[in-house]
Tab-separated table of C-alpha atoms and ligand atoms in Angstrom:
chain	number	residue	atom	x	y	z
A	248	MET	CA	67.847	136.864	101.602
A	249	LYS	CA	71.612	136.858	102.162
A	250	ILE	CA	72.526	136.192	105.773
A	251	ALA	CA	75.932	136.539	107.419
A	252	VAL	CA	76.773	135.230	110.882
A	253	ALA	CA	79.686	136.641	112.900
A	254	GLY	CA	81.250	134.001	115.165
A	255	THR	CA	81.066	130.245	114.697
A	256	GLY	CA	80.934	129.035	118.305
A	257	TYR	CA	78.067	127.123	119.908
A	258	VAL	CA	75.590	129.883	119.052
A	259	GLY	CA	76.900	131.260	115.748
A	260	LEU	CA	77.570	127.985	113.965
A	261	VAL	CA	74.365	126.317	115.140
A	262	THR	CA	72.378	129.417	114.100
A	263	GLY	CA	74.039	129.492	110.679
A	264	VAL	CA	73.482	125.797	110.040
A	265	CYS	CA	69.840	125.874	111.196
A	266	LEU	CA	69.074	128.955	109.079
A	267	ALA	CA	70.538	127.104	106.086
A	268	GLU	CA	68.391	124.068	106.955
A	269	HIS	CA	65.372	126.393	106.658
A	270	GLY	CA	66.399	127.494	103.187
A	271	HIS	CA	68.598	130.568	103.722
A	272	SER	CA	71.954	131.151	102.111
A	273	VAL	CA	74.361	131.752	104.997
A	274	ILE	CA	77.959	132.903	105.162
A	275	CYS	CA	79.657	132.255	108.502
A	276	VAL	CA	82.548	134.478	109.568
A	277	ASP	CA	85.190	133.721	112.177
A	278	ILE	CA	88.597	135.189	112.968
A	279	ASP	CA	89.948	131.713	113.721
A	280	GLU	CA	91.472	130.396	110.481
A	281	LYS	CA	91.759	126.851	111.812
A	282	LYS	CA	88.045	126.738	112.569
A	283	VAL	CA	87.201	128.095	109.137
A	284	SER	CA	89.375	125.491	107.377
A	285	LEU	CA	87.701	122.702	109.352
A	286	MET	CA	84.221	123.987	108.529
A	287	GLU	CA	85.088	124.376	104.846
A	288	ALA	CA	85.950	120.679	104.930
A	289	GLY	CA	82.551	119.933	106.467
A	290	ILE	CA	83.967	119.343	109.958
A	291	SER	CA	82.389	121.021	112.969
A	292	PRO	CA	85.028	122.586	115.240
A	293	ILE	CA	82.762	122.025	118.265
A	294	TYR	CA	81.031	118.895	119.506
A	295	GLU	CA	77.278	119.258	119.425
A	296	PRO	CA	75.000	116.283	118.690
A	297	GLY	CA	73.647	116.330	115.115
A	298	LEU	CA	75.504	119.499	114.112
A	299	GLU	CA	78.074	118.043	111.739
A	300	GLU	CA	75.424	115.929	109.983
A	301	LEU	CA	73.146	118.960	109.471
A	302	MET	CA	76.134	120.993	108.291
A	303	GLY	CA	76.996	118.298	105.738
A	304	LYS	CA	73.395	118.204	104.503
A	305	ASN	CA	73.350	121.972	103.883
A	306	MET	CA	76.852	122.629	102.545
A	307	ASP	CA	75.356	123.947	99.275
A	308	LYS	CA	73.780	126.838	101.241
A	309	LEU	CA	76.676	127.399	103.661
A	310	SER	CA	80.026	129.079	103.225
A	311	PHE	CA	82.767	129.959	105.694
A	312	THR	CA	85.310	132.740	105.671
A	313	THR	CA	87.640	134.941	107.689
A	314	LYS	CA	87.128	137.772	105.170
A	315	TYR	CA	84.431	139.754	106.919
A	316	ILE	CA	84.182	142.519	104.300
A	317	GLU	CA	83.220	139.995	101.620
A	318	ALA	CA	80.632	138.489	103.958
A	319	TYR	CA	79.055	141.693	105.262
A	320	LYS	CA	79.169	144.112	102.353
A	321	ASP	CA	75.986	142.931	100.603
A	322	ALA	CA	74.277	141.003	103.416
A	323	ASP	CA	70.590	141.690	104.113
A	324	VAL	CA	70.913	140.475	107.679
A	325	ILE	CA	74.025	140.066	109.861
A	326	PHE	CA	73.773	138.021	113.048
A	327	ILE	CA	76.312	138.705	115.798
A	328	GLY	CA	77.085	135.529	117.776
A	329	VAL	CA	80.538	136.214	119.242
A	330	GLY	CA	81.445	135.628	122.886
A	331	THR	CA	80.717	137.964	125.803
A	332	PRO	CA	82.922	136.405	128.493
A	333	GLU	CA	83.162	137.521	132.087
A	334	LYS	CA	85.613	140.251	133.066
A	335	GLN	CA	87.540	140.213	136.360
A	336	ASP	CA	84.914	142.389	138.039
A	337	GLY	CA	82.004	140.178	136.886
A	338	SER	CA	80.804	142.516	134.138
A	339	ALA	CA	80.477	141.329	130.527
A	340	ASN	CA	83.433	141.785	128.180
A	341	LEU	CA	81.888	143.409	125.120
A	342	SER	CA	85.084	143.899	123.153
A	343	TYR	CA	84.289	141.081	120.678
A	344	VAL	CA	80.773	142.385	120.041
A	345	TYR	CA	81.991	145.954	119.565
A	346	GLY	CA	84.795	144.642	117.352
A	347	VAL	CA	82.223	143.070	115.023
A	348	ALA	CA	80.135	146.268	115.112
A	349	GLU	CA	83.128	148.229	113.821
A	350	GLN	CA	83.825	145.650	111.131
A	351	ILE	CA	80.198	145.833	110.014
A	352	ALA	CA	80.338	149.633	109.851
A	353	ARG	CA	83.429	149.495	107.657
A	354	SER	CA	81.997	146.814	105.360
A	355	ILE	CA	78.325	147.294	104.570
A	356	GLU	CA	77.451	148.791	101.208
A	357	LYS	CA	73.657	148.426	101.399
A	358	ASP	CA	70.894	148.763	104.016
A	359	CYS	CA	70.932	145.943	106.485
A	360	VAL	CA	69.560	144.602	109.761
A	361	VAL	CA	72.149	143.718	112.394
A	362	VAL	CA	70.850	141.094	114.808
A	363	VAL	CA	72.512	140.706	118.198
A	364	LYS	CA	72.320	137.080	119.348
A	365	SER	CA	75.181	137.358	121.816
A	366	THR	CA	74.021	137.805	125.407
A	367	VAL	CA	74.668	141.470	126.132
A	368	PRO	CA	73.846	143.740	129.088
A	369	ILE	CA	70.708	145.828	128.861
A	370	GLY	CA	71.389	148.907	126.739
A	371	THR	CA	74.177	147.349	124.653
A	372	ASN	CA	72.071	147.132	121.482
A	373	ASP	CA	71.665	150.916	121.614
A	374	LYS	CA	75.426	151.331	121.856
A	375	ILE	CA	76.011	148.896	118.994
A	376	GLU	CA	73.642	150.879	116.765
A	377	ASP	CA	75.339	154.161	117.677
A	378	MET	CA	78.752	152.674	117.077
A	379	ILE	CA	77.864	151.292	113.657
A	380	LYS	CA	76.156	154.512	112.544
A	381	TYR	CA	79.096	156.594	113.750
A	382	ASN	CA	81.671	154.494	111.873
A	383	LEU	CA	79.741	153.865	108.642
A	384	VAL	CA	81.814	154.244	105.475
A	385	HIS	CA	78.905	154.090	102.996
A	386	ASP	CA	75.652	156.023	103.074
A	387	VAL	CA	73.314	153.208	104.112
A	388	ASN	CA	70.635	152.542	106.723
A	389	VAL	CA	71.320	150.156	109.586
A	390	TYR	CA	68.728	148.727	111.970
A	391	VAL	CA	69.897	146.881	115.075
A	392	ALA	CA	67.666	144.199	116.588
A	393	SER	CA	68.079	142.129	119.720
A	394	ASN	CA	67.335	138.441	119.231
A	395	PRO	CA	68.668	136.592	122.291
A	396	GLU	CA	69.523	132.936	122.027
A	397	PHE	CA	68.056	130.329	124.380
A	398	LEU	CA	69.715	127.145	123.123
A	399	ALA	CA	71.348	124.787	125.592
A	400	GLN	CA	74.616	123.068	124.756
A	401	GLY	CA	74.120	119.354	124.189
A	402	THR	CA	70.711	119.977	122.565
A	403	ALA	CA	71.641	123.098	120.600
A	404	VAL	CA	70.509	121.878	117.172
A	405	ARG	CA	67.116	120.732	118.391
A	406	ASP	CA	66.685	123.888	120.494
A	407	THR	CA	67.434	126.059	117.451
A	408	LEU	CA	65.306	124.173	114.934
A	409	PHE	CA	62.412	123.980	117.410
A	410	PRO	CA	62.917	126.934	119.765
A	411	SER	CA	60.834	127.432	122.909
A	412	ARG	CA	60.305	131.004	121.724
A	413	ILE	CA	61.745	133.603	119.378
A	414	VAL	CA	62.219	136.956	121.071
A	415	ILE	CA	62.755	139.980	118.858
A	416	GLY	CA	63.626	143.361	120.329
A	417	VAL	CA	63.404	146.321	117.938
A	418	GLU	CA	63.128	150.089	117.974
A	419	ASP	CA	62.194	150.351	114.289
A	420	PRO	CA	59.306	148.159	113.036
A	421	TYR	CA	61.175	147.493	109.767
A	422	ALA	CA	63.727	145.330	111.627
A	423	GLY	CA	60.864	143.315	113.116
A	424	VAL	CA	59.376	142.709	109.672
A	425	VAL	CA	62.729	141.497	108.317
A	426	LEU	CA	63.308	139.159	111.256
A	427	LYS	CA	59.821	137.689	110.960
A	428	GLU	CA	60.697	136.886	107.353
A	429	VAL	CA	63.977	135.250	108.445
A	430	TYR	CA	62.119	133.043	110.925
A	431	LYS	CA	59.012	132.333	108.827
A	432	GLU	CA	59.821	128.604	108.501
A	433	PHE	CA	60.373	128.160	112.250
A	434	ASP	CA	57.454	126.772	114.215
A	435	ALA	CA	57.702	128.645	117.535
A	436	PRO	CA	55.959	131.384	119.512
A	437	LEU	CA	57.398	134.695	118.350
A	438	MET	CA	57.218	137.875	120.371
A	439	VAL	CA	58.277	141.372	119.450
A	440	THR	CA	59.242	143.866	122.116
A	441	ASN	CA	61.662	146.737	122.518
A	442	ARG	CA	65.403	146.094	122.575
A	443	LYS	CA	65.982	146.567	126.298
A	444	SER	CA	63.159	144.205	127.214
A	445	ALA	CA	64.545	141.571	124.847
A	446	GLU	CA	67.987	141.928	126.399
A	447	MET	CA	66.465	141.623	129.870
A	448	ILE	CA	64.387	138.541	128.921
A	449	LYS	CA	67.628	136.680	128.223
A	450	TYR	CA	69.314	137.580	131.524
A	451	ALA	CA	66.161	137.098	133.582
A	452	SER	CA	65.611	133.642	132.038
A	453	ASN	CA	69.155	132.417	132.648
A	454	ASP	CA	69.355	133.883	136.128
A	455	PHE	CA	66.023	132.327	137.081
A	456	LEU	CA	67.258	128.886	135.987
A	457	ALA	CA	70.515	129.384	137.897
A	458	LEU	CA	68.484	130.377	140.938
A	459	LYS	CA	66.349	127.243	140.609
A	460	ILE	CA	69.481	125.067	140.565
A	461	SER	CA	71.042	126.819	143.542
A	462	PHE	CA	67.751	126.576	145.418
A	463	ILE	CA	67.487	122.814	144.955
A	464	ASN	CA	71.166	122.437	145.873
A	465	GLU	CA	70.614	124.253	149.153
A	466	ILE	CA	67.591	122.086	149.876
A	467	ALA	CA	69.740	119.021	149.038
A	468	ASN	CA	72.401	120.095	151.499
A	469	LEU	CA	69.754	120.429	154.200
A	470	CYS	CA	68.270	117.032	153.233
A	471	GLU	CA	71.646	115.447	154.007
A	472	ILE	CA	71.676	116.987	157.455
A	473	ILE	CA	68.121	116.112	158.418
A	474	GLY	CA	67.851	112.741	156.658
A	475	ALA	CA	65.461	113.542	153.799
A	476	ASP	CA	66.047	112.378	150.210
A	477	ILE	CA	66.428	115.139	147.602
A	478	GLU	CA	65.378	112.911	144.699
A	479	ASP	CA	62.008	112.256	146.338
A	480	VAL	CA	61.718	115.876	147.413
A	481	ALA	CA	62.342	117.102	143.844
A	482	LEU	CA	59.929	114.528	142.434
A	483	GLY	CA	57.246	115.649	144.825
A	484	MET	CA	57.847	119.310	144.052
A	485	GLY	CA	57.876	118.749	140.301
A	486	PHE	CA	54.274	117.512	140.167
A	487	ASP	CA	53.252	121.084	140.849
A	488	LYS	CA	52.930	122.717	137.439
A	489	ARG	CA	53.667	126.121	138.964
A	490	ILE	CA	57.113	124.793	139.906
A	491	GLY	CA	57.747	122.397	137.014
A	492	ASP	CA	59.924	119.305	137.153
A	493	ARG	CA	62.984	120.586	135.261
A	494	PHE	CA	66.135	122.104	136.734
A	495	LEU	CA	65.464	120.388	140.036
A	496	ASN	CA	68.425	118.002	139.816
A	497	ALA	CA	70.668	118.497	142.810
A	498	GLY	CA	74.376	118.297	142.118
A	499	ILE	CA	77.729	119.998	142.446
A	500	GLY	CA	76.547	123.197	140.860
A	501	TYR	CA	76.014	124.719	137.454
A	502	GLY	CA	78.858	125.528	135.084
A	503	GLY	CA	79.121	126.310	131.399
A	504	SER	CA	79.568	129.441	129.417
A	505	CYS	CA	76.265	131.084	130.390
A	506	PHE	CA	74.817	130.736	133.905
A	507	PRO	CA	77.991	131.701	135.812
A	508	LYS	CA	78.751	134.756	133.702
A	509	ASP	CA	75.144	135.832	133.130
A	510	THR	CA	74.325	135.807	136.852
A	511	LYS	CA	77.443	137.831	137.600
A	512	ALA	CA	76.859	140.263	134.727
A	513	LEU	CA	73.277	141.066	135.771
A	514	HIS	CA	74.310	141.391	139.400
A	515	TRP	CA	77.098	143.737	138.333
A	516	LEU	CA	74.701	145.794	136.201
A	517	ALA	CA	72.221	146.113	139.056
A	518	SER	CA	74.995	147.163	141.491
A	519	PHE	CA	76.133	149.726	138.960
A	520	HIS	CA	72.662	151.256	139.287
A	521	ASP	CA	72.842	151.014	143.127
A	522	ASN	CA	70.346	148.176	143.081
A	523	GLU	CA	71.338	144.868	144.604
A	524	LEU	CA	69.797	141.683	143.167
A	525	LYS	CA	69.806	139.692	146.405
A	526	THR	CA	68.360	136.474	144.971
A	527	VAL	CA	70.831	136.406	142.078
A	528	LYS	CA	73.700	137.068	144.494
A	529	ALA	CA	72.512	134.118	146.597
A	530	ALA	CA	72.446	131.866	143.514
A	531	ILE	CA	76.051	132.849	142.723
A	532	ASP	CA	77.298	132.286	146.295
A	533	VAL	CA	75.540	128.933	146.718
A	534	ASN	CA	76.978	127.730	143.423
A	535	GLU	CA	80.550	128.670	144.308
A	536	ASN	CA	80.313	126.609	147.512
A	537	GLN	CA	78.499	123.739	145.854
A	538	LYS	CA	81.329	123.162	143.396
A	539	LEU	CA	83.533	122.155	146.360
A	540	LYS	CA	80.938	119.894	147.940
A	541	LEU	CA	82.631	116.617	146.964
A	542	ILE	CA	86.051	117.783	148.125
A	543	LYS	CA	84.500	118.574	151.511
A	544	LYS	CA	82.815	115.154	151.575
A	545	SER	CA	86.105	113.468	150.706
A	546	ARG	CA	87.577	114.762	153.979
A	547	ASN	CA	85.300	112.267	155.746
A	548	TYR	CA	87.362	109.468	154.227
A	549	PHE	CA	90.928	110.816	154.099
A	550	ASP	CA	92.761	113.925	155.247
A	551	SER	CA	94.837	114.450	152.136
A	552	PHE	CA	95.000	113.356	148.516
A	553	ASN	CA	98.759	112.919	148.791
A	554	GLY	CA	99.750	109.653	147.081
A	555	LEU	CA	96.134	108.611	146.452
A	556	ASN	CA	94.965	107.247	143.106
A	557	VAL	CA	92.007	109.407	142.176
A	558	ALA	CA	89.631	108.452	139.347
A	559	VAL	CA	87.621	111.239	137.709
A	560	LEU	CA	84.600	110.434	135.542
A	561	GLY	CA	83.471	113.393	133.466
A	562	LEU	CA	85.343	116.614	132.725
A	563	THR	CA	82.830	118.716	130.795
A	564	PHE	CA	80.320	120.964	132.550
A	565	LYS	CA	77.469	118.758	131.382
A	566	PRO	CA	76.899	115.775	129.078
A	567	GLY	CA	76.518	116.280	125.325
A	568	THR	CA	79.209	118.950	124.987
A	569	ASP	CA	82.988	119.208	124.831
A	570	ASP	CA	82.827	122.594	126.575
A	571	LEU	CA	84.813	122.944	129.800
A	572	ARG	CA	83.946	126.526	130.631
A	573	GLU	CA	83.293	126.822	134.402
A	574	ALA	CA	83.129	123.020	134.742
A	575	PRO	CA	83.397	121.714	138.327
A	576	SER	CA	86.298	119.500	137.151
A	577	LEU	CA	88.363	122.654	136.653
A	578	VAL	CA	87.828	123.681	140.270
A	579	ASN	CA	88.303	120.259	141.853
A	580	ILE	CA	91.129	118.614	139.907
A	581	PRO	CA	93.684	121.384	140.638
A	582	ILE	CA	93.018	120.909	144.375
A	583	MET	CA	93.671	117.178	144.072
A	584	LEU	CA	96.831	117.699	142.009
A	585	GLU	CA	98.194	120.339	144.356
A	586	ASP	CA	97.630	117.942	147.239
A	587	GLY	CA	99.701	115.229	145.518
A	588	ALA	CA	97.019	112.971	143.970
A	589	ASN	CA	97.678	110.670	141.013
A	590	VAL	CA	94.708	111.614	138.843
A	591	LYS	CA	93.292	109.443	136.077
A	592	ALA	CA	90.405	110.935	134.089
A	593	TRP	CA	87.840	109.819	131.554
A	594	ASP	CA	85.447	111.808	129.391
A	595	PRO	CA	83.960	110.763	126.032
A	596	VAL	CA	84.534	114.122	124.303
A	597	GLY	CA	86.180	116.558	126.739
A	598	VAL	CA	89.686	115.100	126.998
A	599	GLU	CA	91.275	117.008	124.099
A	600	ASN	CA	90.159	120.348	125.534
A	601	PHE	CA	91.262	119.360	129.055
A	602	LYS	CA	94.670	118.283	127.741
A	603	LYS	CA	95.235	121.850	126.527
A	604	LYS	CA	95.145	122.956	130.189
A	605	TYR	CA	96.677	119.845	131.783
A	606	PRO	CA	98.827	118.100	129.170
A	607	GLY	CA	101.073	116.045	131.465
A	608	GLU	CA	99.788	116.003	135.020
A	609	ILE	CA	96.829	113.688	134.427
A	610	THR	CA	96.567	110.201	132.939
A	611	TYR	CA	93.722	110.240	130.422
A	612	CYS	CA	91.967	106.899	129.920
A	613	ASN	CA	89.802	105.578	127.113
A	614	THR	CA	87.516	103.508	129.313
A	615	ILE	CA	85.858	103.865	132.689
A	616	GLU	CA	87.365	100.505	133.680
A	617	ASP	CA	90.942	101.735	133.086
A	618	THR	CA	90.191	104.949	134.967
A	619	ILE	CA	88.923	103.320	138.143
A	620	LYS	CA	91.447	100.430	138.201
A	621	ASP	CA	93.349	100.487	141.531
A	622	ALA	CA	91.768	103.828	142.476
A	623	ASP	CA	91.401	104.835	146.119
A	624	VAL	CA	88.446	107.062	145.343
A	625	CYS	CA	86.301	107.948	142.325
A	626	PHE	CA	84.742	111.357	141.674
A	627	ILE	CA	81.817	111.729	139.255
A	628	PHE	CA	81.548	115.248	137.840
A	629	THR	CA	79.440	114.717	134.679
A	630	GLU	CA	76.386	112.486	134.258
A	631	TRP	CA	77.351	110.965	130.908
A	632	ASP	CA	75.149	107.987	129.888
A	633	GLU	CA	78.257	105.775	129.946
A	634	VAL	CA	78.641	106.564	133.658
A	635	LYS	CA	74.945	106.130	134.445
A	636	ASP	CA	74.838	102.786	132.596
A	637	PHE	CA	78.116	101.502	134.079
A	638	ASP	CA	77.959	98.116	135.786
A	639	LEU	CA	78.064	99.039	139.480
A	640	SER	CA	79.723	95.782	140.519
A	641	LYS	CA	82.862	96.836	138.636
A	642	TYR	CA	83.650	99.589	141.137
A	643	SER	CA	84.380	97.099	143.929
A	644	GLU	CA	85.928	94.650	141.480
A	645	LEU	CA	88.449	97.142	140.049
A	646	MET	CA	89.065	99.843	142.654
A	647	LYS	CA	91.521	99.495	145.529
A	648	ASN	CA	89.005	101.223	147.814
A	649	PRO	CA	85.535	101.508	146.288
A	650	ILE	CA	84.681	104.972	147.545
A	651	ILE	CA	82.454	106.771	145.027
A	652	LEU	CA	81.731	110.461	145.421
A	653	ASP	CA	78.970	111.207	142.955
A	654	GLY	CA	78.309	114.871	142.208
A	655	ARG	CA	75.456	114.098	139.805
A	656	ASN	CA	73.392	111.422	141.599
A	657	CYS	CA	73.903	108.948	138.739
A	658	TYR	CA	72.762	105.825	140.582
A	659	ASP	CA	69.669	104.897	142.513
A	660	LEU	CA	70.362	103.998	146.108
A	661	ALA	CA	68.556	100.633	145.999
A	662	SER	CA	71.027	99.388	143.341
A	663	VAL	CA	74.008	100.847	145.184
A	664	LYS	CA	73.000	99.077	148.387
A	665	LYS	CA	73.443	95.703	146.665
A	666	GLU	CA	77.140	96.468	146.067
A	667	ASN	CA	80.189	96.655	148.265
A	668	MET	CA	81.090	100.293	148.241
A	669	ILE	CA	80.928	103.603	149.975
A	670	TYR	CA	78.663	105.796	147.893
A	671	ASP	CA	78.254	109.443	148.829
A	672	SER	CA	76.058	111.596	146.585
A	673	ILE	CA	74.191	114.910	146.874
A	674	GLY	CA	71.218	115.330	149.210
A	675	ARG	CA	70.838	111.624	149.891
A	676	GLU	CA	71.797	109.090	152.528
A	677	THR	CA	75.405	107.872	152.327
A	678	VAL	CA	75.620	104.157	151.574
A	679	ASN	CA	78.466	102.355	153.310
A	680	SER	CA	78.358	98.627	152.750
A	681	LEU	CA	82.064	98.227	153.390
A	682	GLU	CA	81.574	98.642	157.097
A	683	VAL	CA	84.517	100.998	157.044
A	684	SER	CA	84.244	103.549	159.774
A	685	MET	CA	84.351	107.131	158.591
A	686	VAL	CA	86.681	109.649	160.159
B	1	LIG	P1	82.073	130.835	121.584
B	1	LIG	O1	83.174	131.328	122.433
B	1	LIG	O2	81.844	129.352	121.480
B	1	LIG	O3	82.263	131.370	120.100
B	1	LIG	C1	82.569	132.695	119.775
B	1	LIG	C2	83.230	132.699	118.402
B	1	LIG	O4	83.353	134.048	117.948
B	1	LIG	C3	84.640	132.122	118.394
B	1	LIG	O5	84.747	131.113	117.409
B	1	LIG	C4	85.533	133.330	118.044
B	1	LIG	O6	86.689	132.978	117.312
B	1	LIG	C5	84.573	134.162	117.232
B	1	LIG	N1	84.904	135.586	117.052
B	1	LIG	C6	85.467	136.455	117.930
B	1	LIG	N2	85.595	137.665	117.368
B	1	LIG	C7	85.094	137.581	116.099
B	1	LIG	C8	84.933	138.489	115.034
B	1	LIG	N3	85.316	139.769	115.106
B	1	LIG	N4	84.355	138.035	113.897
B	1	LIG	C9	83.959	136.763	113.762
B	1	LIG	N5	84.109	135.848	114.748
B	1	LIG	C10	84.658	136.252	115.910
B	1	LIG	O7	80.759	131.559	122.104
B	1	LIG	P2	79.292	130.949	122.291
B	1	LIG	O8	79.282	129.959	123.406
B	1	LIG	O9	78.771	130.554	120.957
B	1	LIG	O10	78.518	132.242	122.821
B	1	LIG	C11	78.306	133.348	121.983
B	1	LIG	C12	77.307	134.277	122.654
B	1	LIG	O11	76.033	133.632	122.774
B	1	LIG	C13	77.681	134.703	124.070
B	1	LIG	O12	77.263	136.010	124.291
B	1	LIG	C14	76.886	133.750	124.950
B	1	LIG	O13	76.602	134.270	126.220
B	1	LIG	C15	75.615	133.582	124.142
B	1	LIG	N6	74.918	132.336	124.360
B	1	LIG	C16	75.624	131.178	124.467
B	1	LIG	C17	74.938	129.980	124.667
B	1	LIG	C18	75.707	128.687	124.835
B	1	LIG	O14	75.099	127.710	125.279
B	1	LIG	N7	76.982	128.637	124.500
B	1	LIG	C19	73.540	129.965	124.733
B	1	LIG	C20	72.852	131.166	124.585
B	1	LIG	C21	73.544	132.349	124.395
């Protein structure tokens, strides 16, 4: 079976590589020539644990190109994995997906199944099929199937090789048969439904997870006020199998390329049909506020950032990825800079991407030690292992004022209490062993 994949981002490239690992011959298409040259040389243009190694192992079954006609014309199956970013009004920008649909229509010379992996609003698969059929150049049959992707960045390779489930949405049974063949080597529950239900499964899943995070963040905020401890609360809740113990980590809010846009897109779609999704709206609102939680906390210690040395640990929206999309660092650091802070930042893989947005205003450091040296305050935005494993005594040793504002609850309070520092985290007691009075 000849498979083509449109888009070589976190979804497209990981899909292509994992399909090759399971024996398929895969041609990956991207419009970005730089990315294609890197991939041809066996280099992954994105950071994702294990991806480059798996790519290297399967280079005999993988090829990369910008020439979409060559890739699509005789493909049996074409996966669409291009971006669906958020538009100004919160709806999904489908121009990339529709762009690929037109390219497919102009290229294919034999019957093929077009598989939509991109997260698209309910009803989009129907439009894609209409668009392809309307623009076809050759007299061939096209079947469009929805096959939403559930991978998480940071564990994308594992999530794709061993998926929690494979959801296939089809209107014609033939497309279902072909996709079952594509996935026959994958050991995962596979369900077949209609296209709209498959599209909805993706949004409902992401929005539910976003809601779970916003819920625990609200509970954390209340814990701070009433003196409860969110870590214990989450632990106690998680024993209940109906609730589950995942996605109960309180913090400064979710980011990334999916939850923020997918909550807004579904809310927009519902509003379009005069139907408000009140719980999803609440998840969005809570998250927007939560991202500023540490800035608000910082006002307890100083009125302005002007002239302060600010250390930032973690720039990416979560560990295990170089992706900055909707990362809390992008909301918080501009506020500090505008206020006159001298910002030093550290991140194991996110610095190059951050430099594209802030090339000169920030000092980027190679070590946590250099970042916190002489700092007046340290913000933790990403729970990288290097941060979690960092020797706590070094904060008071190296910082001018050891005030740590931890947005990811990286340290247990018993260990913090042995150190000389002010440690303010999310949903937990503030530790102040410096005996410095707070404003
Ligand atoms: P991405 O932005 O990382 O990658 C998209 C790629 O598509 C880019 O390399 C871009 O150059 C390329 N592209 C654009 N137009 C093209 C065209 N006409 N032909 C070929 N390539 C083209 O996107 P992503 O994060 O991989 O997300 C892709 C889709 O998958 C989105 O709809 C997203 O919501 C969904 N999704 C993402 C994740 C995730 O964790 N990133 C998880 C599940 C689902």
